[in-house]
XYZ file of C-alpha atoms in Angstrom:
745
model
C -6.157 45.511 39.693
C -7.495 44.121 36.416
C -10.545 41.908 36.374
C -11.277 39.008 34.089
C -14.366 38.749 31.948
C -16.804 35.955 32.601
C -18.128 33.916 29.675
C -20.563 31.045 30.123
C -19.646 30.858 33.789
C -15.948 30.454 33.000
C -13.248 33.061 33.645
C -11.745 34.297 30.382
C -7.979 34.412 29.968
C -5.940 37.171 28.376
C -4.114 35.721 25.366
C -1.111 37.862 24.398
C 0.698 37.541 21.063
C 3.927 39.526 20.671
C 5.869 39.896 17.414
C 9.264 41.560 17.001
C 10.633 42.356 13.532
C 14.219 43.461 12.917
C 16.455 42.316 10.018
C 19.646 43.378 11.856
C 19.323 41.039 14.854
C 20.188 37.891 12.911
C 23.180 39.618 11.356
C 24.396 40.806 14.770
C 23.893 37.400 16.378
C 21.349 38.766 18.898
C 18.265 37.104 20.373
C 15.323 39.132 21.780
C 13.965 38.324 25.248
C 10.942 39.454 27.245
C 11.015 40.209 30.963
C 8.715 42.032 33.352
C 6.556 42.156 36.485
C 4.737 38.832 35.955
C 6.403 35.424 36.379
C 5.469 34.613 32.787
C 7.908 37.311 31.699
C 10.688 36.653 34.199
C 9.785 38.828 37.232
C 12.262 41.630 36.309
C 15.139 39.183 36.528
C 17.147 39.325 33.267
C 18.524 35.831 33.918
C 14.960 34.492 33.845
C 13.827 36.484 30.822
C 11.883 34.435 28.278
C 13.538 34.023 24.847
C 11.437 34.785 21.802
C 11.237 32.107 19.125
C 12.558 32.908 15.647
C 9.700 32.372 13.201
C 11.336 33.775 10.059
C 14.611 35.394 8.991
C 13.779 38.705 10.693
C 10.707 37.905 12.845
C 10.555 36.583 16.413
C 7.426 35.710 18.364
C 6.230 34.921 21.872
C 2.717 34.120 23.060
C 1.514 33.794 26.629
C -1.691 33.250 28.556
C -2.098 35.532 31.550
C -4.345 34.021 34.262
C -7.553 35.769 35.264
C -7.508 38.408 38.043
C -3.815 39.169 37.513
C -2.037 42.398 38.329
C -1.295 44.746 35.428
C 1.591 43.215 33.487
C 4.565 45.559 32.957
C 7.257 44.351 30.600
C 10.192 45.350 28.388
C 12.466 43.789 25.812
C 16.140 43.023 26.030
C 18.709 41.595 23.641
C 21.342 38.962 24.383
C 24.151 37.728 22.141
C 23.770 34.090 21.133
C 27.242 33.269 22.417
C 27.153 35.346 25.636
C 23.904 35.215 27.604
C 25.324 37.254 30.501
C 25.456 40.491 28.457
C 22.123 42.310 28.140
C 21.069 45.322 26.074
C 17.869 46.788 27.501
C 15.099 48.537 25.612
C 15.118 52.321 25.946
C 12.108 54.222 27.266
C 9.328 53.567 29.777
C 7.893 50.186 30.653
C 5.135 48.702 28.543
C 1.855 47.722 30.243
C -0.880 45.180 29.622
C -4.228 45.034 31.397
C -6.971 42.430 31.272
C -9.620 44.091 29.152
C -10.970 44.237 25.637
C -9.203 42.958 22.536
C -6.470 45.354 21.435
C -3.702 45.680 18.837
C -0.715 47.951 19.484
C 2.170 48.715 17.105
C 5.138 50.488 18.660
C 8.864 50.411 17.969
C 11.572 49.463 20.440
C 14.992 51.152 20.537
C 18.224 49.556 21.725
C 21.388 51.641 22.150
C 24.883 50.175 21.757
C 28.089 51.920 22.834
C 30.111 50.864 19.795
C 29.877 51.235 16.048
C 26.514 49.452 15.966
C 24.753 52.527 17.277
C 20.959 52.304 17.684
C 18.969 49.262 16.650
C 15.274 49.806 16.010
C 12.744 46.943 16.110
C 9.100 46.955 15.109
C 6.823 45.572 17.856
C 3.288 44.231 17.393
C 1.333 43.391 20.568
C -2.084 41.778 20.138
C -4.360 40.832 23.055
C -7.529 38.787 22.977
C -9.895 37.514 25.680
C -10.382 33.746 25.326
C -11.951 31.092 27.516
C -9.718 28.148 28.346
C -12.022 25.936 26.258
C -11.677 28.164 23.203
C -7.936 28.204 23.690
C -7.702 24.410 23.829
C -10.076 23.693 20.971
C -8.699 26.220 18.516
C -4.987 25.458 18.710
C -4.995 23.725 15.324
C -7.304 26.205 13.646
C -5.306 29.205 14.935
C -1.743 28.029 14.342
C -0.990 31.202 12.438
C -1.722 33.177 15.629
C -0.500 30.762 18.313
C 3.217 30.835 17.591
C 5.852 28.628 19.129
C 5.913 29.681 22.763
C 2.751 30.183 24.778
C 3.058 30.189 28.556
C 0.629 30.307 31.430
C 0.307 28.984 34.968
C -3.026 27.304 34.310
C -3.518 26.903 30.618
C -2.614 24.935 27.551
C 0.582 25.896 25.737
C 0.453 25.609 21.973
C 3.409 25.030 19.667
C 3.082 25.385 15.902
C 5.335 23.458 13.565
C 8.673 25.186 13.044
C 10.617 25.240 9.810
C 13.838 25.795 11.720
C 13.961 22.500 13.666
C 16.847 21.075 11.652
C 18.686 24.400 11.615
C 18.398 24.760 15.394
C 19.804 21.295 15.925
C 16.875 19.882 17.875
C 17.814 16.373 16.786
C 21.131 16.672 18.671
C 22.538 13.526 17.071
C 19.856 11.173 18.414
C 19.952 7.818 16.635
C 16.938 6.938 14.537
C 16.730 3.521 16.194
C 15.241 4.277 19.617
C 15.750 0.669 20.712
C 19.457 1.483 21.100
C 18.627 3.641 24.098
C 16.671 0.978 26.021
C 18.138 0.160 29.455
C 17.088 -2.580 31.923
C 13.986 -1.872 33.950
C 14.562 -2.392 37.692
C 12.212 -4.676 39.634
C 9.710 -5.226 36.840
C 9.477 -8.000 34.274
C 8.980 -7.146 30.643
C 6.532 -9.936 29.870
C 2.770 -9.620 29.996
C 1.272 -11.338 33.041
C -2.331 -12.553 33.100
C -4.126 -10.024 35.299
C -6.127 -12.602 37.272
C -2.902 -14.229 38.459
C -1.903 -10.967 40.163
C -4.877 -11.128 42.527
C -5.017 -12.332 46.125
C -3.809 -15.883 46.776
C -6.498 -18.499 47.561
C -5.488 -19.081 51.185
C -8.431 -21.353 52.034
C -7.400 -23.782 49.265
C -3.655 -23.644 49.803
C -3.946 -24.734 53.429
C -6.690 -27.380 53.314
C -5.206 -30.005 51.023
C -8.143 -29.993 48.621
C -7.592 -32.368 45.743
C -7.608 -31.406 42.100
C -8.436 -33.317 38.961
C -5.081 -32.126 37.646
C -2.344 -32.673 40.235
C 0.382 -31.271 37.998
C -1.608 -28.123 37.445
C -2.264 -27.766 41.134
C 1.419 -28.056 41.921
C 2.362 -25.539 39.275
C -0.269 -23.105 40.452
C 0.764 -23.538 44.052
C 4.394 -22.904 43.210
C 3.630 -19.925 41.019
C 1.461 -18.414 43.732
C 4.011 -18.923 46.477
C 6.911 -17.697 44.381
C 5.099 -15.120 42.314
C 7.650 -12.796 40.730
C 4.994 -10.570 39.216
C 4.282 -7.022 40.407
C 1.684 -8.288 42.913
C 3.572 -6.845 45.843
C 0.486 -6.698 48.027
C -0.456 -10.376 48.132
C 1.114 -10.981 51.532
C 2.134 -7.492 52.597
C 1.270 -5.934 55.924
C -0.909 -2.913 56.257
C 0.578 0.092 54.558
C 1.673 2.862 56.887
C 0.389 1.278 60.073
C -2.756 0.110 58.286
C -4.414 3.476 58.426
C -6.491 4.964 55.699
C -6.359 8.052 53.545
C -8.523 11.095 54.389
C -11.324 12.551 52.361
C -10.761 15.695 50.389
C -12.848 18.644 51.430
C -15.174 18.138 48.492
C -15.827 15.652 45.695
C -16.095 17.389 42.306
C -15.385 16.340 38.705
C -16.088 16.589 34.942
C -13.535 19.293 34.016
C -10.132 19.141 35.699
C -8.485 22.298 36.998
C -4.957 22.417 35.597
C -3.544 23.602 38.913
C -3.932 22.397 42.506
C -7.365 21.433 43.772
C -10.072 18.837 43.503
C -11.900 18.330 40.222
C -15.549 19.279 39.974
C -17.925 16.365 40.378
C -21.377 16.320 38.757
C -23.429 14.078 41.010
C -26.184 11.837 39.598
C -29.595 12.679 40.996
C -29.929 9.421 42.919
C -26.516 9.658 44.569
C -25.751 11.124 47.962
C -22.169 11.480 49.110
C -21.603 12.110 52.799
C -18.328 13.182 54.353
C -16.854 11.566 57.442
C -15.004 13.526 60.042
C -11.252 13.214 60.225
C -9.982 12.147 63.612
C -6.755 13.697 64.817
C -4.107 12.065 66.938
C -1.689 14.559 68.435
C 0.898 11.959 69.308
C 3.707 11.187 66.874
C 4.053 7.506 67.676
C 7.284 5.773 66.857
C 8.819 8.826 65.210
C 11.946 10.832 66.109
C 11.486 14.113 67.939
C 12.548 16.321 65.024
C 10.268 19.150 63.929
C 9.593 17.591 60.533
C 8.912 14.189 62.076
C 6.271 15.582 64.417
C 4.618 17.353 61.495
C 4.790 14.149 59.477
C 3.017 12.192 62.182
C 0.269 14.801 62.423
C -0.240 14.782 58.652
C -0.207 10.997 58.502
C -2.837 10.847 61.235
C -5.053 13.132 59.176
C -4.483 11.143 56.005
C -4.694 7.682 57.458
C -7.137 8.245 60.303
C -10.379 6.199 60.297
C -13.204 7.619 58.198
C -15.761 4.844 57.899
C -16.107 1.914 60.270
C -17.883 -0.299 57.751
C -15.888 -2.490 55.394
C -16.655 -2.371 51.695
C -17.022 -5.239 49.209
C -17.025 -4.339 45.505
C -18.594 -7.329 43.728
C -17.968 -7.458 39.974
C -20.803 -8.564 37.695
C -20.683 -9.184 33.963
C -20.287 -11.640 31.133
C -16.779 -12.834 30.231
C -14.517 -10.571 28.128
C -16.181 -7.394 29.420
C -13.082 -5.993 31.127
C -14.066 -6.930 34.698
C -10.629 -8.087 35.838
C -8.812 -5.145 34.300
C -11.291 -2.678 35.809
C -10.926 -4.377 39.191
C -7.132 -4.231 38.920
C -7.209 -0.506 38.103
C -9.538 0.229 41.003
C -7.400 -1.856 43.378
C -4.272 -0.014 42.321
C -5.929 3.382 42.765
C -7.235 2.681 46.262
C -3.937 1.176 47.411
C -2.040 4.187 46.112
C -4.293 6.452 48.177
C -3.532 4.373 51.268
C -6.695 2.265 51.549
C -6.032 -1.366 52.461
C -7.438 -3.103 49.375
C -7.213 -6.612 47.924
C -8.437 -8.169 44.698
C -9.943 -11.688 44.907
C -10.435 -13.546 41.608
C -12.772 -16.562 41.694
C -11.295 -17.988 38.476
C -8.002 -18.365 40.311
C -9.791 -20.419 43.003
C -11.552 -22.534 40.380
C -8.330 -23.349 38.539
C -6.593 -24.313 41.760
C -9.376 -26.658 42.915
C -10.742 -28.035 39.648
C -7.813 -27.662 37.275
C -7.500 -25.833 33.978
C -8.878 -28.539 31.674
C -12.528 -27.528 31.986
C -14.372 -27.268 28.677
C -17.363 -25.034 27.974
C -19.692 -27.793 29.235
C -18.501 -27.080 32.774
C -20.113 -23.597 32.526
C -23.551 -24.667 31.292
C -26.404 -23.309 33.380
C -28.145 -26.693 33.450
C -24.966 -28.539 34.477
C -25.829 -29.054 38.149
C -22.383 -30.296 39.149
C -20.672 -27.425 37.348
C -22.953 -24.843 38.970
C -22.341 -26.308 42.434
C -18.588 -26.420 41.867
C -18.494 -22.805 40.738
C -20.673 -21.649 43.629
C -18.411 -23.533 46.038
C -15.226 -21.776 44.915
C -17.082 -18.440 44.925
C -18.064 -19.063 48.553
C -14.464 -19.981 49.423
C -13.183 -16.759 47.852
C -15.829 -14.734 49.693
C -14.896 -16.391 52.993
C -11.248 -15.516 52.423
C -12.164 -11.911 51.658
C -14.361 -11.573 54.764
C -11.666 -13.140 56.951
C -9.148 -10.686 55.582
C -11.522 -7.811 56.381
C -11.892 -9.034 59.956
C -8.104 -8.875 60.249
C -8.110 -5.205 59.263
C -8.679 -5.021 55.501
C -10.900 -2.217 54.274
C -11.925 -2.762 50.630
C -12.275 -6.191 49.030
C -12.851 -6.479 45.284
C -14.609 -9.723 44.383
C -13.946 -10.595 40.747
C -16.229 -13.134 39.029
C -19.109 -13.191 36.532
C -21.719 -13.346 39.345
C -24.204 -13.393 36.504
C -27.282 -14.743 38.294
C -29.425 -13.238 41.002
C -29.115 -16.401 43.111
C -25.297 -16.131 43.153
C -25.454 -12.461 44.143
C -28.005 -13.215 46.878
C -25.641 -15.850 48.262
C -22.803 -13.329 48.404
C -24.963 -10.635 50.022
C -26.139 -13.097 52.668
C -22.532 -14.061 53.450
C -21.558 -10.380 53.740
C -24.573 -9.360 55.823
C -23.487 -7.625 59.009
C -19.803 -7.817 58.030
C -19.391 -5.341 55.191
C -21.274 -3.076 52.818
C -21.763 -4.570 49.339
C -21.764 -2.660 46.060
C -22.189 -4.425 42.724
C -20.087 -3.167 39.824
C -21.547 -4.388 36.527
C -19.634 -4.037 33.246
C -21.653 -4.130 30.031
C -20.238 -3.975 26.506
C -22.218 -4.058 23.255
C -19.356 -3.291 20.871
C -18.779 -6.496 18.900
C -15.324 -5.440 17.694
C -14.171 -4.854 21.264
C -15.672 -8.157 22.383
C -13.959 -10.089 19.605
C -10.615 -8.534 20.504
C -11.088 -9.208 24.209
C -12.122 -12.823 23.611
C -9.054 -13.586 21.549
C -6.846 -11.861 24.112
C -8.482 -13.932 26.851
C -7.747 -17.195 25.050
C -4.190 -16.056 24.405
C -3.455 -15.191 28.040
C -5.754 -17.220 30.278
C -4.353 -20.349 32.005
C -7.680 -22.009 31.080
C -6.264 -22.442 27.565
C -2.594 -22.891 28.412
C -2.677 -26.512 27.205
C -4.795 -25.781 24.120
C -2.464 -26.019 21.111
C -5.130 -25.007 18.574
C -5.793 -21.301 19.164
C -8.942 -21.139 17.013
C -10.343 -24.181 18.813
C -9.780 -22.302 22.076
C -11.632 -19.287 20.699
C -14.569 -21.481 19.685
C -14.675 -23.076 23.146
C -14.603 -19.684 24.833
C -17.438 -18.398 22.646
C -19.437 -21.485 23.541
C -18.770 -20.819 27.228
C -19.918 -17.224 26.718
C -23.144 -18.398 25.062
C -23.955 -20.542 28.123
C -23.430 -17.557 30.409
C -25.645 -15.356 28.215
C -28.575 -17.788 28.524
C -28.756 -17.399 32.314
C -27.483 -13.833 32.665
C -29.587 -11.536 34.873
C -28.616 -7.843 34.983
C -28.219 -6.239 38.400
C -31.374 -4.583 39.689
C -30.963 -5.172 43.420
C -29.060 -3.395 46.168
C -26.412 -0.729 45.663
C -24.826 -0.867 42.227
C -22.824 0.909 39.564
C -23.271 -0.022 35.898
C -20.475 0.734 33.420
C -22.120 0.580 29.988
C -19.944 0.578 26.858
C -17.111 2.332 28.690
C -14.515 -0.142 27.394
C -14.959 0.796 23.736
C -13.181 4.131 23.981
C -16.186 6.125 22.774
C -17.603 7.505 26.001
C -20.275 5.240 27.434
C -22.611 5.496 30.401
C -22.348 5.167 34.150
C -25.531 4.341 36.058
C -25.579 4.663 39.843
C -28.137 3.379 42.334
C -28.233 3.767 46.127
C -24.611 4.903 46.517
C -23.684 6.869 49.641
C -20.618 7.516 51.737
C -17.231 9.075 51.154
C -15.345 6.038 49.868
C -18.104 4.766 47.523
C -18.358 8.291 46.135
C -14.633 8.374 45.534
C -14.793 5.024 43.757
C -17.594 6.283 41.509
C -15.546 9.379 40.743
C -12.644 7.188 39.633
C -14.852 4.938 37.512
C -16.392 7.937 35.744
C -12.943 8.747 34.397
C -11.767 5.187 33.802
C -11.452 3.509 30.395
C -9.510 0.655 28.798
C -8.094 2.429 25.737
C -4.430 1.382 25.450
C -1.908 4.218 25.171
C 1.622 4.945 26.395
C 2.435 7.316 29.243
C 5.967 8.744 29.183
C 7.583 9.974 32.403
C 10.844 11.908 32.561
C 12.612 14.227 34.928
C 13.601 17.657 33.698
C 17.064 18.004 32.207
C 19.948 18.458 34.603
C 19.584 21.801 36.389
C 22.166 24.099 37.918
C 20.899 23.064 41.358
C 21.449 19.418 40.397
C 25.058 20.247 39.590
C 25.462 21.970 42.957
C 23.614 19.167 44.789
C 21.016 21.554 46.199
C 17.484 20.569 47.193
C 14.471 22.279 45.602
C 14.959 25.706 44.113
C 13.869 27.000 40.719
C 17.112 27.080 38.781
C 17.506 26.911 35.020
C 19.129 24.071 33.087
C 22.813 23.273 32.845
C 24.456 22.741 29.460
C 23.793 19.016 29.818
C 20.171 19.772 30.675
C 19.740 21.933 27.599
C 21.232 19.185 25.450
C 18.794 16.660 26.979
C 15.856 18.964 26.217
C 16.775 18.855 22.522
C 17.323 15.103 22.561
C 13.985 14.670 24.332
C 12.225 16.716 21.634
C 13.745 14.498 18.955
C 12.817 11.350 20.892
C 9.194 12.393 21.338
C 8.859 13.298 17.669
C 10.186 9.876 16.635
C 8.393 7.838 19.303
C 4.962 9.473 18.969
C 4.982 10.172 15.227
C 2.848 7.097 14.542
C 0.416 7.964 17.358
C -0.070 11.625 16.524
C -3.775 12.338 16.528
C -5.202 13.493 13.215
C -6.187 17.118 12.936
C -9.662 17.750 14.310
C -11.754 20.769 13.370
C -14.466 22.205 15.607
C -17.879 21.569 14.032
C -20.809 23.939 14.213
C -22.623 23.551 17.523
C -25.892 25.103 18.564
C -25.217 25.903 22.216
C -22.462 26.482 24.716
C -23.092 23.144 26.435
C -22.560 21.266 23.153
C -19.424 23.296 22.509
C -17.978 22.544 25.936
C -18.711 18.823 25.636
C -17.068 18.666 22.228
C -14.000 20.578 23.413
C -13.648 18.298 26.437
C -13.616 15.240 24.152
C -11.371 16.986 21.616
C -8.677 17.804 24.159
C -8.850 14.319 25.665
C -7.794 12.769 22.349
C -4.737 15.019 21.869
C -1.204 13.898 22.628
C -0.202 16.268 25.418
C 2.973 17.439 27.155
C 2.539 18.068 30.888
C 5.083 20.024 32.923
C 5.328 21.572 36.360
C 5.349 25.352 36.744
C 9.064 25.369 37.653
C 11.345 26.729 34.952
C 13.645 23.685 34.712
C 10.622 21.599 33.703
C 9.256 24.249 31.327
C 12.642 24.765 29.686
C 13.028 21.009 29.177
C 9.739 21.004 27.247
C 10.549 24.153 25.273
C 12.091 22.485 22.168
C 9.137 20.101 21.803
C 6.902 21.372 19.019
C 3.597 20.319 17.540
C 1.896 19.239 20.789
C -0.212 21.208 23.297
C 1.535 21.763 26.630
C -0.149 22.012 29.999
C 1.451 23.288 33.189
C 0.351 21.818 36.522
C 1.221 23.246 39.915
C 0.469 19.762 41.220
C 3.535 18.506 39.308
C 5.918 20.864 41.137
C 8.712 19.195 43.111
C 8.196 18.246 46.761
C 8.424 21.355 48.943
C 11.607 21.095 51.022
C 10.496 23.876 53.380
C 13.325 25.347 55.447
C 15.744 22.938 53.729
C 15.090 24.402 50.295
C 18.341 25.403 48.618
C 20.506 23.330 50.969
C 22.574 20.265 50.119
C 22.003 17.024 52.037
C 25.424 17.454 53.649
C 24.381 20.889 54.872
C 21.134 19.455 56.260
C 23.100 16.713 58.034
C 25.467 19.230 59.657
C 23.035 22.017 60.543
C 19.877 19.978 61.219
C 21.008 16.489 62.317
C 17.652 15.598 63.885
C 15.829 16.349 60.630
C 18.378 14.387 58.635
C 18.052 11.374 60.951
C 14.260 11.573 61.022
C 14.016 11.661 57.235
C 16.321 8.665 56.924
C 14.144 6.578 59.254
C 10.860 7.160 57.420
C 11.138 9.002 54.095
C 7.524 8.223 53.219
C 5.984 10.073 56.153
C 8.751 12.540 56.954
C 7.645 16.097 56.301
C 10.151 18.876 55.787
C 9.498 21.645 58.335
C 7.169 24.102 56.605
C 7.322 21.811 53.590
C 5.843 18.530 52.365
C 6.084 14.785 52.788
C 5.652 12.116 50.128
C 2.137 11.578 51.487
C 1.373 15.242 50.831
C 2.645 14.829 47.276
C 0.337 11.841 46.735
C -2.655 13.867 47.868
C -2.014 16.745 45.456
C -1.320 14.315 42.602
C -4.746 12.683 42.735
C -6.157 15.157 40.200
C -3.211 14.374 37.909
C -3.936 10.631 38.177
C -7.596 11.161 37.360
C -6.669 13.254 34.336
C -4.171 10.591 33.214
C -6.949 8.005 33.420
C -9.266 10.223 31.361
C -6.797 10.792 28.534
C -7.122 8.457 25.546
C -3.975 9.643 23.750
C -0.343 9.436 24.910
C 0.795 11.843 27.619
C 4.373 12.993 28.282
C 4.966 14.101 31.890
C 8.086 16.229 32.492
C 8.418 16.706 36.224
C 10.650 16.056 39.240
C 12.042 13.067 41.102
C 9.694 12.889 44.118
C 6.624 13.604 41.994
C 7.545 11.004 39.369
C 8.206 8.439 42.094
C 4.631 8.917 43.271
C 3.196 8.729 39.738
C 5.296 5.678 38.903
C 4.187 3.928 42.107
C 0.604 4.286 40.915
C 1.178 3.271 37.301
C 3.411 0.283 38.143
C 1.384 -0.730 41.228
C 4.239 -0.434 43.700
C 3.720 -0.435 47.500
C 3.810 2.936 49.207
C 6.687 1.804 51.421
C 8.863 1.458 48.306
C 7.875 4.837 46.859
C 10.691 7.032 48.306
C 13.374 4.699 46.936
C 12.086 4.154 43.391
C 14.834 4.824 40.869
C 14.011 7.778 38.589
C 17.360 8.778 37.017
C 18.057 11.964 35.093
C 17.918 11.998 31.298
C 15.918 8.770 31.196
C 12.414 8.271 29.776
C 10.129 5.738 31.444
C 7.448 4.524 29.043
C 4.511 2.737 30.631
C 2.037 1.101 28.270
C -1.423 0.730 29.805
C -4.163 -1.417 28.315
C -6.270 -4.525 28.737
C -3.140 -6.664 28.309
C -1.754 -5.211 31.543
C 1.063 -2.775 32.237
C 4.383 -2.952 30.402
C 7.418 -0.756 30.913
C 10.425 0.375 28.891
C 13.215 2.739 29.907
C 15.230 4.823 27.443
C 18.439 6.487 28.635
C 19.294 9.240 26.150
C 22.451 10.501 27.848
C 24.319 10.647 31.150
C 23.884 13.525 33.578
C 27.298 14.838 32.549
C 26.023 15.311 28.994
C 27.908 12.358 27.489
């Protein structure tokens, strides 16, 4: 057994660079492959052998990252004709071996014998190994392009692709039109327009049912109608408790800062004044309301673990901050995250209450600190919103997010007194000192807010909003009381600070963990299933098959699409500066990688092969992105499951969300293992392309598009279609591009 070296507390990885030189291969129409004892090299299965990439007329290359503590890697070469992949010519002689040790360079020829007039073909082989930390590997991909050639694989690590001169020759464009708009298809169940985020919050029930008058009856009627018939993605406004109203379980440990690329919780660096306690999970052995199938019983047990009670106390997150500081967007992101994890959460926006009761025609004078009537009116609607939130909690809600400026100590004291004995209160203060960001946010606010819907002069609206902001600044009192979290300059995209005071408990700790990784930098996230696989053609569940001809064609079209779509967003080349210590180096590398456009895949070959033609971007493989585990049903068709396991088939049909394949997974299990992926998506400031599988992408899409968990198993994620979700302070927008049909048309 080989052992990995340890550098700076981090396991080093064995980077392997393999070159094969032979002028005759191109003439003979042969392609070299690598296969061997490790899954990186195909596990001694010639059909899974990894093709080497042609780098020049007579040179092929392949690079891979072997994880730490691996077995000795035995491998050989084989040749396949370009037009007949079933025929293999194996390398003569003993197996080659690689161990995890010091840096080495080996030059040795490979011989291939043919039974016809070709005779013996001799190839020159260069094998170079180097011990690298994962940080060095990620940070040096630009600086070491001459060494990191087109195909680098590894179960945990970044995959680097250098630019290839042969893209046009290899036909990667595959006839894709230059105008990507031609491939746009309708988006199901989601409008394309931008919706003002505050209008997606909880409906003001106390005002809608009491007949309170407004100084603008027309506005009141319009607001009432829009709230009752809201067609926006606010699916939770009147929904029942998700999955019997039970809550999601704690992970075994809260950790963060650097995300493991595989399964597991991220490592969490706790502030010195924070204590995070874990609550015990309560088990319920009964599978209530579920069929008696094996998978259904397992599903009920898992759901009871996930959604069992953890903390009896309710939690109120009270936003604090001046206008245009990103409060509503931060609250919306936090609400979406907690709902996705199964916590019953609602977002209450006081501005929505104010507009419903007092109309939208309030000038800046209404917000003056010395305007007694204005202060009383604003405190009144804040109290109404708080009463609604507390009533909702008494009916079973768990986390209420109270969205308003709450800029004075007297207002916050009023809210704490109302919540006393009913819920735990945590203040979340957003602070921004970046004037460019503030100017952009203010203009966006005037453009979108209903407060200025009737203002025909945009610049006049901006002036009024700035005047309103000046009045708030005169009376603003930063939070210094109670439990609080301060987000300082985290909206500018340049890092920022998070200050924590008197935070304890599992759920507050989880919220802090999310906020540490949260930012408002707009960027697109692209989701796509792998190209059509051989198992897709056969209708089989799970498996690890390769791509069909249509799937291979899609992989090339996808590469062309990504190059065209992300060309304008490609991050400029960044070089690693001189740093004086390992800590500085690690911090720089963490920021460096976060700003790179990345390609994420699962560790299954149909996902990896779909990403193979994409060049010029680092690739990362996640075990967490692997398809849902079908357990004993893996490799079967749904018809076969229906005939041989009718109880399982019926049970799954009744509750796809909670149904767990025997010895496999449920959708709830998938959500749990995807949490690290979500956190990493939130941390990234550049576009990310996720190439994964249907069940996994349904779960990711449900988070990004804020869809209820009950809808998750039925979300439409078709083959050969790219879902682009644009996230930013303007909200969430979606486009879908269908590049081709599953049949390859």
